[in-house]
Amino acid sequence: IEIIGKCTAQNEALAITINDRLDMNCIVSECSQQDAVLHNKIRCDHKLLLFDCIGKSREEIQHAILPLFEIGQKQQYIVMYNLNPDFDYTRESLKHGVSGFLFTNDSLETFIKAIEVVLSGEIWASRKQLADCLNSRKSADAHSPDLTARETDILKILALGYSNEMIAEELCISPHTVKSHISNIFKKIRVHNRRHAVQWAQDNL
């Protein structure tokens, strides 16, 4: 795990906590996002990049997303933290591969849980954020001709951050049936994990 940000006391303490709590090596890279891109300082063998957004404007954050994603060549997960809770970064960030969103008022326990969720291949964002993203993408001619009505329903619920068990409970079907539907959905929309399925849903539902 690599923290992209200044070597502040908070980031150093965060790295130590991640090392201790998750038993994963975590380092702090004190370089700007631009320096990281130009000098290739971000190591591609790190599975998770934590991007410190403290003190950055919305425009600066949006500008930083795409280069970070390209460096990882879609093999790394990206989580933005220290975000301003008054702004919504979810829609554009998800489109560029960001998997998690943590705000300045989030607790350390929330931070650790978010890392675990993202590393499991899921999205860490509030259901309201994801629902707003989906609603903003709806249009009169939006359609998914290759998906059945049931598959579309499952994909919409999956995009809200529900687990297979939660989807099963919501639709009154078995978890095994949900798993089978999700496997078919992934094949039809040509994705390999839930994160990319959410991105597809953002653009097509």
PDB file of C-alpha atoms in Angstrom:
ATOM      1  CA  ILE A   1       0.000   0.000   0.000  1.00  0.00           C
ATOM      2  CA  GLU A   2       1.333   3.439  -0.909  1.00  0.00           C
ATOM      3  CA  ILE A   3       0.188   6.766   0.534  1.00  0.00           C
ATOM      4  CA  ILE A   4       0.603   9.616  -1.948  1.00  0.00           C
ATOM      5  CA  GLY A   5       0.935  12.787   0.107  1.00  0.00           C
ATOM      6  CA  LYS A   6       3.132  14.766   2.444  1.00  0.00           C
ATOM      7  CA  CYS A   7       4.976  13.053   5.303  1.00  0.00           C
ATOM      8  CA  THR A   8       2.713  14.582   7.916  1.00  0.00           C
ATOM      9  CA  ALA A   9       2.222  13.116  11.369  1.00  0.00           C
ATOM     10  CA  GLN A  10      -1.224  11.932  10.249  1.00  0.00           C
ATOM     11  CA  ASN A  11       0.086  10.066   7.218  1.00  0.00           C
ATOM     12  CA  GLU A  12       3.002   8.531   9.117  1.00  0.00           C
ATOM     13  CA  ALA A  13       0.621   7.368  11.855  1.00  0.00           C
ATOM     14  CA  LEU A  14      -1.773   6.048   9.222  1.00  0.00           C
ATOM     15  CA  ALA A  15       0.990   3.992   7.601  1.00  0.00           C
ATOM     16  CA  ILE A  16       1.971   2.510  10.971  1.00  0.00           C
ATOM     17  CA  THR A  17      -1.667   1.685  11.763  1.00  0.00           C
ATOM     18  CA  ILE A  18      -2.167  -0.038   8.411  1.00  0.00           C
ATOM     19  CA  ASN A  19       1.014  -2.040   8.969  1.00  0.00           C
ATOM     20  CA  ASP A  20      -0.176  -3.129  12.414  1.00  0.00           C
ATOM     21  CA  ARG A  21      -3.905  -3.624  11.827  1.00  0.00           C
ATOM     22  CA  LEU A  22      -3.864  -5.141   8.348  1.00  0.00           C
ATOM     23  CA  ASP A  23      -0.408  -6.721   8.420  1.00  0.00           C
ATOM     24  CA  MET A  24       0.408  -5.052   5.106  1.00  0.00           C
ATOM     25  CA  ASN A  25       3.439  -2.998   4.182  1.00  0.00           C
ATOM     26  CA  CYS A  26       2.492   0.673   3.818  1.00  0.00           C
ATOM     27  CA  ILE A  27       4.788   3.544   2.868  1.00  0.00           C
ATOM     28  CA  VAL A  28       4.355   7.302   2.476  1.00  0.00           C
ATOM     29  CA  SER A  29       5.591   8.838  -0.788  1.00  0.00           C
ATOM     30  CA  GLU A  30       6.145  12.538  -0.250  1.00  0.00           C
ATOM     31  CA  CYS A  31       5.738  13.834  -3.773  1.00  0.00           C
ATOM     32  CA  SER A  32       3.106  15.765  -5.617  1.00  0.00           C
ATOM     33  CA  GLN A  33       0.817  13.945  -7.983  1.00  0.00           C
ATOM     34  CA  GLN A  34       2.521  15.694 -10.902  1.00  0.00           C
ATOM     35  CA  ASP A  35       6.006  14.683  -9.694  1.00  0.00           C
ATOM     36  CA  ALA A  36       4.840  11.115  -9.280  1.00  0.00           C
ATOM     37  CA  VAL A  37       3.675  11.019 -12.880  1.00  0.00           C
ATOM     38  CA  LEU A  38       6.721  12.740 -14.371  1.00  0.00           C
ATOM     39  CA  HIS A  39       9.323  10.769 -12.462  1.00  0.00           C
ATOM     40  CA  ASN A  40       7.432   7.485 -12.224  1.00  0.00           C
ATOM     41  CA  LYS A  41       7.795   7.453  -8.462  1.00  0.00           C
ATOM     42  CA  ILE A  42       4.642   5.477  -7.845  1.00  0.00           C
ATOM     43  CA  ARG A  43       5.491   1.807  -7.623  1.00  0.00           C
ATOM     44  CA  CYS A  44       3.274  -0.414  -9.733  1.00  0.00           C
ATOM     45  CA  ASP A  45       3.789  -3.357  -7.384  1.00  0.00           C
ATOM     46  CA  HIS A  46       1.679  -1.620  -4.758  1.00  0.00           C
ATOM     47  CA  LYS A  47      -1.877  -2.899  -4.974  1.00  0.00           C
ATOM     48  CA  LEU A  48      -3.522   0.091  -3.299  1.00  0.00           C
ATOM     49  CA  LEU A  49      -2.803   3.800  -3.704  1.00  0.00           C
ATOM     50  CA  LEU A  50      -4.125   6.142  -1.010  1.00  0.00           C
ATOM     51  CA  PHE A  51      -4.297   9.677  -2.384  1.00  0.00           C
ATOM     52  CA  ASP A  52      -4.262  12.426   0.268  1.00  0.00           C
ATOM     53  CA  CYS A  53      -6.616  15.214  -0.866  1.00  0.00           C
ATOM     54  CA  ILE A  54      -6.138  17.535   2.111  1.00  0.00           C
ATOM     55  CA  GLY A  55      -6.073  21.179   1.062  1.00  0.00           C
ATOM     56  CA  LYS A  56      -6.742  20.389  -2.594  1.00  0.00           C
ATOM     57  CA  SER A  57      -9.497  22.018  -4.597  1.00  0.00           C
ATOM     58  CA  ARG A  58     -12.097  19.997  -6.444  1.00  0.00           C
ATOM     59  CA  GLU A  59     -10.394  20.838  -9.743  1.00  0.00           C
ATOM     60  CA  GLU A  60      -6.976  19.737  -8.468  1.00  0.00           C
ATOM     61  CA  ILE A  61      -8.403  16.441  -7.292  1.00  0.00           C
ATOM     62  CA  GLN A  62     -10.169  15.767 -10.588  1.00  0.00           C
ATOM     63  CA  HIS A  63      -6.975  16.619 -12.474  1.00  0.00           C
ATOM     64  CA  ALA A  64      -5.058  14.110 -10.350  1.00  0.00           C
ATOM     65  CA  ILE A  65      -7.338  11.130 -10.857  1.00  0.00           C
ATOM     66  CA  LEU A  66      -6.599  10.100 -14.445  1.00  0.00           C
ATOM     67  CA  PRO A  67      -2.766  10.084 -14.261  1.00  0.00           C
ATOM     68  CA  LEU A  68      -2.862   8.041 -11.058  1.00  0.00           C
ATOM     69  CA  PHE A  69      -5.178   5.525 -12.691  1.00  0.00           C
ATOM     70  CA  GLU A  70      -2.995   5.279 -15.801  1.00  0.00           C
ATOM     71  CA  ILE A  71       0.123   4.621 -13.733  1.00  0.00           C
ATOM     72  CA  GLY A  72      -1.540   1.619 -12.165  1.00  0.00           C
ATOM     73  CA  GLN A  73      -2.661   0.393 -15.588  1.00  0.00           C
ATOM     74  CA  LYS A  74      -5.966  -0.605 -13.959  1.00  0.00           C
ATOM     75  CA  GLN A  75      -4.203  -3.199 -11.789  1.00  0.00           C
ATOM     76  CA  GLN A  76      -4.186  -1.019  -8.686  1.00  0.00           C
ATOM     77  CA  TYR A  77      -6.987   0.267  -6.508  1.00  0.00           C
ATOM     78  CA  ILE A  78      -7.171   3.972  -5.731  1.00  0.00           C
ATOM     79  CA  VAL A  79      -8.752   5.484  -2.626  1.00  0.00           C
ATOM     80  CA  MET A  80      -9.050   9.228  -2.108  1.00  0.00           C
ATOM     81  CA  TYR A  81      -9.084  10.441   1.498  1.00  0.00           C
ATOM     82  CA  ASN A  82      -9.284  13.716   3.430  1.00  0.00           C
ATOM     83  CA  LEU A  83     -11.999  14.806   1.013  1.00  0.00           C
ATOM     84  CA  ASN A  84     -14.207  17.786   1.795  1.00  0.00           C
ATOM     85  CA  PRO A  85     -17.597  16.336   2.884  1.00  0.00           C
ATOM     86  CA  ASP A  86     -19.394  19.313   1.323  1.00  0.00           C
ATOM     87  CA  PHE A  87     -18.478  18.246  -2.214  1.00  0.00           C
ATOM     88  CA  ASP A  88     -19.386  15.161  -4.244  1.00  0.00           C
ATOM     89  CA  TYR A  89     -16.513  13.657  -6.201  1.00  0.00           C
ATOM     90  CA  THR A  90     -18.070  10.274  -6.822  1.00  0.00           C
ATOM     91  CA  ARG A  91     -19.353  10.296 -10.410  1.00  0.00           C
ATOM     92  CA  GLU A  92     -16.267  11.574 -12.227  1.00  0.00           C
ATOM     93  CA  SER A  93     -13.906   9.677  -9.937  1.00  0.00           C
ATOM     94  CA  LEU A  94     -15.645   6.333 -10.442  1.00  0.00           C
ATOM     95  CA  LYS A  95     -15.425   6.810 -14.195  1.00  0.00           C
ATOM     96  CA  HIS A  96     -11.647   7.063 -13.847  1.00  0.00           C
ATOM     97  CA  GLY A  97     -11.225   4.025 -11.641  1.00  0.00           C
ATOM     98  CA  VAL A  98     -11.295   5.355  -8.079  1.00  0.00           C
ATOM     99  CA  SER A  99     -12.621   2.685  -5.722  1.00  0.00           C
ATOM    100  CA  GLY A 100     -13.021   4.496  -2.419  1.00  0.00           C
ATOM    101  CA  PHE A 101     -13.933   7.866  -0.944  1.00  0.00           C
ATOM    102  CA  LEU A 102     -13.027   8.917   2.609  1.00  0.00           C
ATOM    103  CA  PHE A 103     -13.745  12.314   4.099  1.00  0.00           C
ATOM    104  CA  THR A 104     -12.048  14.496   6.693  1.00  0.00           C
ATOM    105  CA  ASN A 105     -14.685  13.551   9.270  1.00  0.00           C
ATOM    106  CA  ASP A 106     -14.341   9.764   8.807  1.00  0.00           C
ATOM    107  CA  SER A 107     -12.987   7.758  11.739  1.00  0.00           C
ATOM    108  CA  LEU A 108      -9.892   5.562  11.717  1.00  0.00           C
ATOM    109  CA  GLU A 109     -12.118   2.483  11.996  1.00  0.00           C
ATOM    110  CA  THR A 110     -13.989   3.599   8.888  1.00  0.00           C
ATOM    111  CA  PHE A 111     -10.664   4.066   7.108  1.00  0.00           C
ATOM    112  CA  ILE A 112      -9.488   0.539   7.935  1.00  0.00           C
ATOM    113  CA  LYS A 113     -12.831  -0.967   6.912  1.00  0.00           C
ATOM    114  CA  ALA A 114     -12.758   0.944   3.623  1.00  0.00           C
ATOM    115  CA  ILE A 115      -9.313  -0.428   2.783  1.00  0.00           C
ATOM    116  CA  GLU A 116     -10.477  -3.985   3.458  1.00  0.00           C
ATOM    117  CA  VAL A 117     -13.570  -3.515   1.280  1.00  0.00           C
ATOM    118  CA  VAL A 118     -11.639  -1.983  -1.621  1.00  0.00           C
ATOM    119  CA  LEU A 119      -8.962  -4.681  -1.526  1.00  0.00           C
ATOM    120  CA  SER A 120     -11.748  -7.265  -1.803  1.00  0.00           C
ATOM    121  CA  GLY A 121     -12.705  -5.690  -5.138  1.00  0.00           C
ATOM    122  CA  GLU A 122     -15.716  -3.648  -4.010  1.00  0.00           C
ATOM    123  CA  ILE A 123     -16.499   0.072  -3.964  1.00  0.00           C
ATOM    124  CA  TRP A 124     -16.379   2.149  -0.773  1.00  0.00           C
ATOM    125  CA  ALA A 125     -18.932   4.946  -1.111  1.00  0.00           C
ATOM    126  CA  SER A 126     -22.239   5.760   0.496  1.00  0.00           C
ATOM    127  CA  ARG A 127     -25.358   4.305  -1.085  1.00  0.00           C
ATOM    128  CA  LYS A 128     -26.670   7.823  -1.548  1.00  0.00           C
ATOM    129  CA  GLN A 129     -23.563   8.796  -3.523  1.00  0.00           C
ATOM    130  CA  LEU A 130     -23.880   5.769  -5.775  1.00  0.00           C
ATOM    131  CA  ALA A 131     -27.636   6.193  -6.195  1.00  0.00           C
ATOM    132  CA  ASP A 132     -27.162   9.850  -7.157  1.00  0.00           C
ATOM    133  CA  CYS A 133     -24.577   8.805  -9.729  1.00  0.00           C
ATOM    134  CA  LEU A 134     -26.902   6.253 -11.278  1.00  0.00           C
ATOM    135  CA  ASN A 135     -29.831   8.664 -11.343  1.00  0.00           C
ATOM    136  CA  SER A 136     -27.730  11.347 -13.012  1.00  0.00           C
ATOM    137  CA  ARG A 137     -26.891   8.953 -15.842  1.00  0.00           C
ATOM    138  CA  LYS A 138     -30.476   8.009 -16.661  1.00  0.00           C
ATOM    139  CA  SER A 139     -31.874   9.207 -19.965  1.00  0.00           C
ATOM    140  CA  ALA A 140     -34.891   8.461 -22.090  1.00  0.00           C
ATOM    141  CA  ASP A 141     -32.953   6.317 -24.531  1.00  0.00           C
ATOM    142  CA  ALA A 142     -30.784   4.521 -21.981  1.00  0.00           C
ATOM    143  CA  HIS A 143     -30.996   0.789 -22.491  1.00  0.00           C
ATOM    144  CA  SER A 144     -29.076  -2.428 -21.986  1.00  0.00           C
ATOM    145  CA  PRO A 145     -30.247  -4.734 -24.786  1.00  0.00           C
ATOM    146  CA  ASP A 146     -28.059  -7.656 -23.727  1.00  0.00           C
ATOM    147  CA  LEU A 147     -29.219  -7.728 -20.106  1.00  0.00           C
ATOM    148  CA  THR A 148     -32.453  -9.283 -18.918  1.00  0.00           C
ATOM    149  CA  ALA A 149     -34.753  -7.274 -16.668  1.00  0.00           C
ATOM    150  CA  ARG A 150     -33.613  -9.320 -13.667  1.00  0.00           C
ATOM    151  CA  GLU A 151     -29.941  -8.819 -14.527  1.00  0.00           C
ATOM    152  CA  THR A 152     -30.503  -5.082 -14.868  1.00  0.00           C
ATOM    153  CA  ASP A 153     -32.177  -4.981 -11.457  1.00  0.00           C
ATOM    154  CA  ILE A 154     -29.298  -6.892  -9.890  1.00  0.00           C
ATOM    155  CA  LEU A 155     -26.689  -4.669 -11.530  1.00  0.00           C
ATOM    156  CA  LYS A 156     -28.428  -1.519 -10.271  1.00  0.00           C
ATOM    157  CA  ILE A 157     -28.520  -2.892  -6.732  1.00  0.00           C
ATOM    158  CA  LEU A 158     -24.917  -4.101  -6.957  1.00  0.00           C
ATOM    159  CA  ALA A 159     -23.918  -0.576  -7.977  1.00  0.00           C
ATOM    160  CA  LEU A 160     -25.353   0.692  -4.691  1.00  0.00           C
ATOM    161  CA  GLY A 161     -22.723  -1.294  -2.823  1.00  0.00           C
ATOM    162  CA  TYR A 162     -24.849  -4.292  -1.824  1.00  0.00           C
ATOM    163  CA  SER A 163     -23.182  -7.661  -1.185  1.00  0.00           C
ATOM    164  CA  ASN A 164     -24.535 -10.832  -2.818  1.00  0.00           C
ATOM    165  CA  GLU A 165     -26.350 -11.733   0.393  1.00  0.00           C
ATOM    166  CA  MET A 166     -27.973  -8.296   0.597  1.00  0.00           C
ATOM    167  CA  ILE A 167     -29.059  -8.479  -3.053  1.00  0.00           C
ATOM    168  CA  ALA A 168     -30.554 -11.916  -2.418  1.00  0.00           C
ATOM    169  CA  GLU A 169     -32.524 -10.598   0.543  1.00  0.00           C
ATOM    170  CA  GLU A 170     -33.687  -7.539  -1.388  1.00  0.00           C
ATOM    171  CA  LEU A 171     -34.977  -9.616  -4.334  1.00  0.00           C
ATOM    172  CA  CYS A 172     -36.090 -12.667  -2.327  1.00  0.00           C
ATOM    173  CA  ILE A 173     -33.827 -15.058  -4.205  1.00  0.00           C
ATOM    174  CA  SER A 174     -30.961 -17.285  -3.098  1.00  0.00           C
ATOM    175  CA  PRO A 175     -27.342 -16.030  -2.880  1.00  0.00           C
ATOM    176  CA  HIS A 176     -26.410 -18.801  -5.329  1.00  0.00           C
ATOM    177  CA  THR A 177     -28.877 -17.387  -7.870  1.00  0.00           C
ATOM    178  CA  VAL A 178     -27.447 -13.908  -7.350  1.00  0.00           C
ATOM    179  CA  LYS A 179     -23.916 -15.220  -7.900  1.00  0.00           C
ATOM    180  CA  SER A 180     -25.009 -16.916 -11.114  1.00  0.00           C
ATOM    181  CA  HIS A 181     -26.700 -13.742 -12.390  1.00  0.00           C
ATOM    182  CA  ILE A 182     -23.647 -11.624 -11.564  1.00  0.00           C
ATOM    183  CA  SER A 183     -21.387 -14.043 -13.420  1.00  0.00           C
ATOM    184  CA  ASN A 184     -23.634 -13.725 -16.491  1.00  0.00           C
ATOM    185  CA  ILE A 185     -23.730  -9.935 -16.135  1.00  0.00           C
ATOM    186  CA  PHE A 186     -19.931  -9.719 -16.013  1.00  0.00           C
ATOM    187  CA  LYS A 187     -19.678 -11.776 -19.200  1.00  0.00           C
ATOM    188  CA  LYS A 188     -22.266  -9.683 -21.037  1.00  0.00           C
ATOM    189  CA  ILE A 189     -20.804  -6.298 -20.122  1.00  0.00           C
ATOM    190  CA  ARG A 190     -17.232  -7.627 -20.384  1.00  0.00           C
ATOM    191  CA  VAL A 191     -15.909  -6.788 -16.933  1.00  0.00           C
ATOM    192  CA  HIS A 192     -14.041  -8.899 -14.404  1.00  0.00           C
ATOM    193  CA  ASN A 193     -14.935  -7.415 -11.034  1.00  0.00           C
ATOM    194  CA  ARG A 194     -17.536  -5.400  -9.148  1.00  0.00           C
ATOM    195  CA  ARG A 195     -15.575  -2.164  -9.402  1.00  0.00           C
ATOM    196  CA  HIS A 196     -15.655  -2.221 -13.199  1.00  0.00           C
ATOM    197  CA  ALA A 197     -19.293  -3.334 -13.144  1.00  0.00           C
ATOM    198  CA  VAL A 198     -20.151  -0.221 -11.128  1.00  0.00           C
ATOM    199  CA  GLN A 199     -18.279   1.919 -13.660  1.00  0.00           C
ATOM    200  CA  TRP A 200     -20.216   0.262 -16.493  1.00  0.00           C
ATOM    201  CA  ALA A 201     -23.491   0.904 -14.677  1.00  0.00           C
ATOM    202  CA  GLN A 202     -22.526   4.566 -14.244  1.00  0.00           C
ATOM    203  CA  ASP A 203     -22.123   4.949 -17.995  1.00  0.00           C
ATOM    204  CA  ASN A 204     -24.975   2.792 -19.252  1.00  0.00           C
ATOM    205  CA  LEU A 205     -27.886   2.618 -16.805  1.00  0.00           C
TER     206      LEU A 205
END
